[in-house]
Tab-separated table of C-alpha atoms in Angstrom:
chain	number	residue	atom	x	y	z
Q	167	ASP	CA	-10.472	137.885	-20.040
Q	168	ALA	CA	-11.236	134.424	-22.132
Q	169	GLY	CA	-7.725	133.723	-21.861
Q	170	VAL	CA	-5.644	132.739	-24.845
Q	171	ILE	CA	-8.172	130.874	-27.688
Q	172	GLN	CA	-7.097	127.947	-29.552
Q	173	SER	CA	-8.889	127.031	-32.767
Q	174	PRO	CA	-9.072	124.277	-33.630
Q	175	ARG	CA	-8.812	121.809	-30.561
Q	176	HIS	CA	-8.684	118.641	-32.357
Q	177	GLU	CA	-7.266	118.420	-36.158
Q	178	VAL	CA	-7.104	115.246	-38.110
Q	179	THR	CA	-6.027	115.339	-41.571
Q	180	GLU	CA	-4.972	113.382	-44.073
Q	181	MET	CA	-0.762	113.259	-45.026
Q	182	GLY	CA	0.265	115.540	-47.830
Q	183	GLN	CA	-2.890	118.383	-46.992
Q	184	GLU	CA	-2.314	121.877	-45.901
Q	185	VAL	CA	-3.427	122.368	-41.940
Q	186	THR	CA	-3.888	125.865	-40.155
Q	187	LEU	CA	-3.625	126.599	-36.272
Q	188	ARG	CA	-5.083	129.618	-35.382
Q	189	CYS	CA	-4.425	131.852	-31.942
Q	190	LYS	CA	-5.616	135.130	-29.796
Q	191	PRO	CA	-3.326	136.129	-27.132
Q	192	ILE	CA	-4.560	137.477	-24.316
Q	193	SER	CA	-5.821	141.129	-25.626
Q	194	GLY	CA	-2.705	143.684	-24.043
Q	195	HIS	CA	-0.144	141.112	-24.170
Q	196	ASN	CA	2.628	141.793	-26.302
Q	197	SER	CA	4.415	138.313	-26.837
Q	198	LEU	CA	3.191	135.415	-28.918
Q	199	PHE	CA	4.421	132.276	-28.918
Q	200	TRP	CA	4.059	128.940	-30.406
Q	201	TYR	CA	5.209	125.496	-28.734
Q	202	ARG	CA	4.756	121.692	-29.938
Q	203	GLN	CA	4.768	118.903	-27.779
Q	204	THR	CA	5.732	115.551	-28.019
Q	205	MET	CA	6.429	112.443	-25.744
Q	206	MET	CA	9.805	111.886	-27.107
Q	207	ARG	CA	10.409	115.711	-27.403
Q	208	GLY	CA	8.867	117.626	-24.613
Q	209	LEU	CA	7.910	120.859	-25.211
Q	210	GLU	CA	9.526	122.764	-27.866
Q	211	LEU	CA	9.591	126.850	-29.223
Q	212	LEU	CA	9.184	126.624	-32.257
Q	213	ILE	CA	8.875	130.549	-33.149
Q	214	TYR	CA	7.644	133.670	-30.997
Q	215	PHE	CA	6.755	136.962	-32.009
Q	216	ASN	CA	7.362	140.579	-30.486
Q	217	ASN	CA	4.236	143.693	-30.956
Q	218	ASN	CA	3.630	141.119	-34.090
Q	219	VAL	CA	7.260	140.855	-35.741
Q	220	PRO	CA	9.069	137.295	-35.276
Q	221	ILE	CA	11.838	137.180	-33.314
Q	222	ASP	CA	13.195	134.026	-33.628
Q	223	ASP	CA	12.277	131.312	-35.728
Q	224	SER	CA	14.801	128.613	-35.363
Q	225	GLY	CA	12.646	126.440	-33.678
Q	226	MET	CA	10.706	125.971	-37.066
Q	227	PRO	CA	11.837	122.222	-38.177
Q	228	GLU	CA	11.741	123.310	-41.911
Q	229	ASP	CA	9.845	124.878	-44.570
Q	230	ARG	CA	6.925	122.976	-44.148
Q	231	PHE	CA	5.927	125.272	-41.388
Q	232	SER	CA	5.524	128.918	-41.141
Q	233	ALA	CA	3.967	131.384	-38.558
Q	234	LYS	CA	2.130	134.891	-39.032
Q	235	MET	CA	0.461	137.555	-37.015
Q	236	PRO	CA	-0.821	139.908	-39.157
Q	237	ASN	CA	-2.431	141.716	-35.818
Q	238	ALA	CA	-1.736	141.933	-32.518
Q	239	SER	CA	-4.928	139.562	-31.690
Q	240	PHE	CA	-4.440	136.678	-34.119
Q	241	SER	CA	-1.900	134.494	-35.395
Q	242	THR	CA	-1.619	131.344	-38.008
Q	243	LEU	CA	0.740	128.343	-37.655
Q	244	LYS	CA	0.584	126.618	-40.533
Q	245	ILE	CA	2.383	123.315	-42.085
Q	246	GLN	CA	2.155	122.863	-45.871
Q	247	PRO	CA	2.280	119.726	-46.420
Q	248	SER	CA	1.536	118.423	-43.514
Q	249	GLU	CA	2.956	114.525	-42.676
Q	250	PRO	CA	2.696	111.839	-39.786
Q	251	ARG	CA	5.778	113.281	-37.827
Q	252	ASP	CA	4.202	116.421	-37.508
Q	253	SER	CA	1.825	114.718	-34.916
Q	254	ALA	CA	1.702	116.871	-31.794
Q	255	VAL	CA	-0.577	119.083	-29.514
Q	256	TYR	CA	0.890	122.712	-30.590
Q	257	PHE	CA	0.172	125.049	-27.667
Q	258	CYS	CA	-0.148	128.864	-28.228
Q	259	ALA	CA	0.864	131.110	-25.319
Q	260	SER	CA	0.930	134.673	-24.728
Q	261	SER	CA	2.514	137.830	-22.331
Q	262	PHE	CA	3.341	141.088	-21.442
Q	263	ARG	CA	7.105	141.323	-21.943
Q	264	THR	CA	9.382	144.491	-21.144
Q	265	GLY	CA	12.649	145.188	-21.379
Q	266	GLN	CA	13.425	142.732	-18.111
Q	267	GLY	CA	11.749	140.030	-19.531
Q	268	THR	CA	8.149	138.437	-19.076
Q	269	GLY	CA	7.618	139.371	-15.482
Q	270	LYS	CA	6.059	137.281	-12.843
Q	271	ASN	CA	2.965	136.483	-14.665
Q	272	GLY	CA	4.931	134.296	-16.982
Q	273	TYR	CA	3.333	133.315	-19.946
Q	274	THR	CA	-0.741	132.217	-20.370
Q	275	PHE	CA	-1.202	128.999	-22.267
Q	276	GLY	CA	-3.768	128.009	-24.442
Q	277	SER	CA	-5.459	124.578	-24.317
Q	278	GLY	CA	-3.775	123.417	-27.246
Q	279	THR	CA	-4.251	121.663	-30.338
Q	280	ARG	CA	-4.103	118.270	-31.192
Q	281	LEU	CA	-3.043	117.345	-34.642
Q	282	THR	CA	-2.889	113.791	-36.011
Q	283	VAL	CA	-1.389	113.256	-39.365
Q	284	VAL	CA	-2.529	109.751	-40.897
L	96	GLY	CA	18.244	128.270	-27.871
L	97	GLU	CA	19.242	128.392	-24.348
L	98	ASP	CA	18.797	124.454	-22.677
L	99	VAL	CA	16.624	124.135	-19.420
L	100	GLU	CA	16.822	120.323	-18.900
L	101	GLN	CA	14.681	118.055	-16.434
L	102	SER	CA	14.740	114.050	-15.240
L	103	LEU	CA	11.740	112.984	-16.852
L	104	PHE	CA	9.031	111.206	-14.449
L	105	LEU	CA	8.908	110.528	-10.939
L	106	SER	CA	6.689	108.913	-8.680
L	107	VAL	CA	5.748	109.254	-4.793
L	108	ARG	CA	3.365	107.839	-2.009
L	109	GLU	CA	0.491	110.006	-1.071
L	110	GLY	CA	1.627	111.999	1.820
L	111	ASP	CA	5.355	112.038	1.201
L	112	SER	CA	6.993	114.859	-0.009
L	113	SER	CA	8.181	115.411	-3.852
L	114	VAL	CA	11.159	117.305	-5.383
L	115	ILE	CA	11.677	117.990	-8.840
L	116	ASN	CA	14.866	119.586	-10.181
L	117	CYS	CA	15.470	121.529	-13.323
L	118	THR	CA	19.328	123.014	-14.319
L	119	TYR	CA	18.787	126.011	-16.864
L	120	THR	CA	21.815	128.130	-18.861
L	121	ASP	CA	20.014	131.360	-19.356
L	122	SER	CA	21.655	133.480	-16.408
L	123	SER	CA	19.797	136.696	-17.420
L	124	SER	CA	16.213	135.627	-16.869
L	125	THR	CA	14.827	137.641	-14.142
L	126	TYR	CA	11.868	135.229	-13.275
L	127	LEU	CA	12.502	131.529	-13.144
L	128	TYR	CA	8.584	129.394	-13.238
L	129	TRP	CA	7.238	126.350	-12.450
L	130	TYR	CA	4.075	125.701	-14.449
L	131	LYS	CA	1.409	122.331	-13.748
L	132	GLN	CA	0.216	120.750	-17.022
L	133	GLU	CA	-3.099	118.151	-16.176
L	134	PRO	CA	-4.094	115.665	-18.639
L	135	GLY	CA	-5.833	117.059	-21.763
L	136	ALA	CA	-5.020	120.891	-20.567
L	137	GLY	CA	-2.488	123.581	-21.379
L	138	LEU	CA	0.019	124.425	-18.670
L	139	GLN	CA	-0.853	126.777	-15.588
L	140	LEU	CA	1.536	128.847	-13.697
L	141	LEU	CA	2.249	127.449	-10.514
L	142	THR	CA	4.687	129.894	-9.442
L	143	TYR	CA	7.686	131.683	-9.744
L	144	ILE	CA	10.748	132.689	-8.396
L	145	PHE	CA	12.086	136.707	-8.995
L	146	SER	CA	15.831	135.416	-9.599
L	147	ASN	CA	17.831	137.164	-6.418
L	148	MET	CA	15.663	134.880	-4.378
L	149	ASP	CA	17.312	131.933	-2.747
L	150	MET	CA	14.087	130.791	-1.967
L	151	LYS	CA	9.978	130.869	-2.170
L	152	GLN	CA	7.576	129.322	0.387
L	153	ASP	CA	3.829	129.344	-0.778
L	154	GLN	CA	1.566	126.707	0.959
L	155	ARG	CA	3.111	123.420	0.056
L	156	LEU	CA	4.851	124.600	-2.612
L	157	THR	CA	8.494	125.475	-1.741
L	158	VAL	CA	10.930	126.825	-4.578
L	159	LEU	CA	14.786	126.500	-4.534
L	160	LEU	CA	16.850	128.559	-6.309
L	161	ASN	CA	20.943	128.339	-6.527
L	162	LYS	CA	21.956	130.551	-9.436
L	163	LYS	CA	25.522	129.821	-8.923
L	164	ASP	CA	24.610	126.554	-10.087
L	165	LYS	CA	21.809	127.465	-12.029
L	166	HIS	CA	19.662	124.967	-10.480
L	167	LEU	CA	16.086	125.533	-9.484
L	168	SER	CA	14.184	122.777	-7.719
L	169	LEU	CA	9.950	122.315	-6.737
L	170	ARG	CA	9.221	120.770	-3.312
L	171	ILE	CA	5.485	119.919	-2.979
L	172	ALA	CA	5.117	118.816	0.648
L	173	ASP	CA	1.957	116.211	1.569
L	174	THR	CA	1.872	115.585	-2.136
L	175	GLN	CA	-1.886	114.121	-2.950
L	176	THR	CA	-3.061	112.283	-5.862
L	177	GLY	CA	-4.461	115.738	-7.597
L	178	ASP	CA	-0.420	116.852	-8.170
L	179	SER	CA	-0.237	114.506	-10.129
L	180	ALA	CA	0.563	115.824	-13.494
L	181	ILE	CA	3.431	116.762	-15.548
L	182	TYR	CA	5.717	120.108	-14.171
L	183	PHE	CA	7.642	122.458	-16.677
L	184	CYS	CA	10.363	124.675	-15.233
L	185	ALA	CA	11.011	127.712	-17.066
L	186	ASP	CA	13.114	130.616	-17.573
L	187	ARG	CA	12.576	133.664	-19.701
L	188	LEU	CA	11.627	131.729	-22.581
L	189	PHE	CA	12.653	127.713	-22.808
L	190	PHE	CA	10.847	125.274	-20.950
L	191	GLY	CA	12.544	121.805	-19.664
L	192	THR	CA	10.607	118.988	-21.639
L	193	GLY	CA	8.619	118.313	-18.087
L	194	THR	CA	8.708	115.783	-15.156
L	195	ARG	CA	5.697	113.518	-15.229
L	196	LEU	CA	5.029	113.108	-11.400
L	197	THR	CA	2.763	110.098	-10.419
L	198	VAL	CA	1.392	110.113	-6.944
L	199	ILE	CA	1.119	106.141	-5.747
L	200	PRO	CA	-2.196	106.204	-3.228
């Protein structure tokens, strides 16, 4: 397996533009997570899906952020309109979760998308 | 959400032991994890501990778990410059903010 694949690796956009980040989880994993990492706030959970269904989006900063998972092999995180304070590294992670949680294999992270909004 | 807390920075001299501490609040986590993030990369699972264990040793790594106090620690013996990275503890869902370990030659 190629691991969790995120695209693009880097994105530079102007304030007000729409940004779409993409993620392909590991085949067979049933949970997908979007995180944001900044120096000031560390790693923040934005939203996670279980079996393609959004379970908890309480970490999504505001209505400008939206996430979808139309099928088990693809998810998007969209920011519209983007603002400079959205600049961060956005990580996607996937795992196989049972009723006991994630298990000893934990989460597998993608390499992240570094977003810069100017 | 549940809180997982860590100190932000730790500096040690090469060859010394490093101890990174973490507190968590979710007592239902079956496993607790330590992840390592090297510059420009995503997080990678370093080790884990099952919640009914007190200690786990894996080569230079020792994980200690105090369930009563909800305290987790990671000890790296004989710290090397290649150990410089950000270390995250995590429960079943949430991550700490990460501890940036700097190893001084």
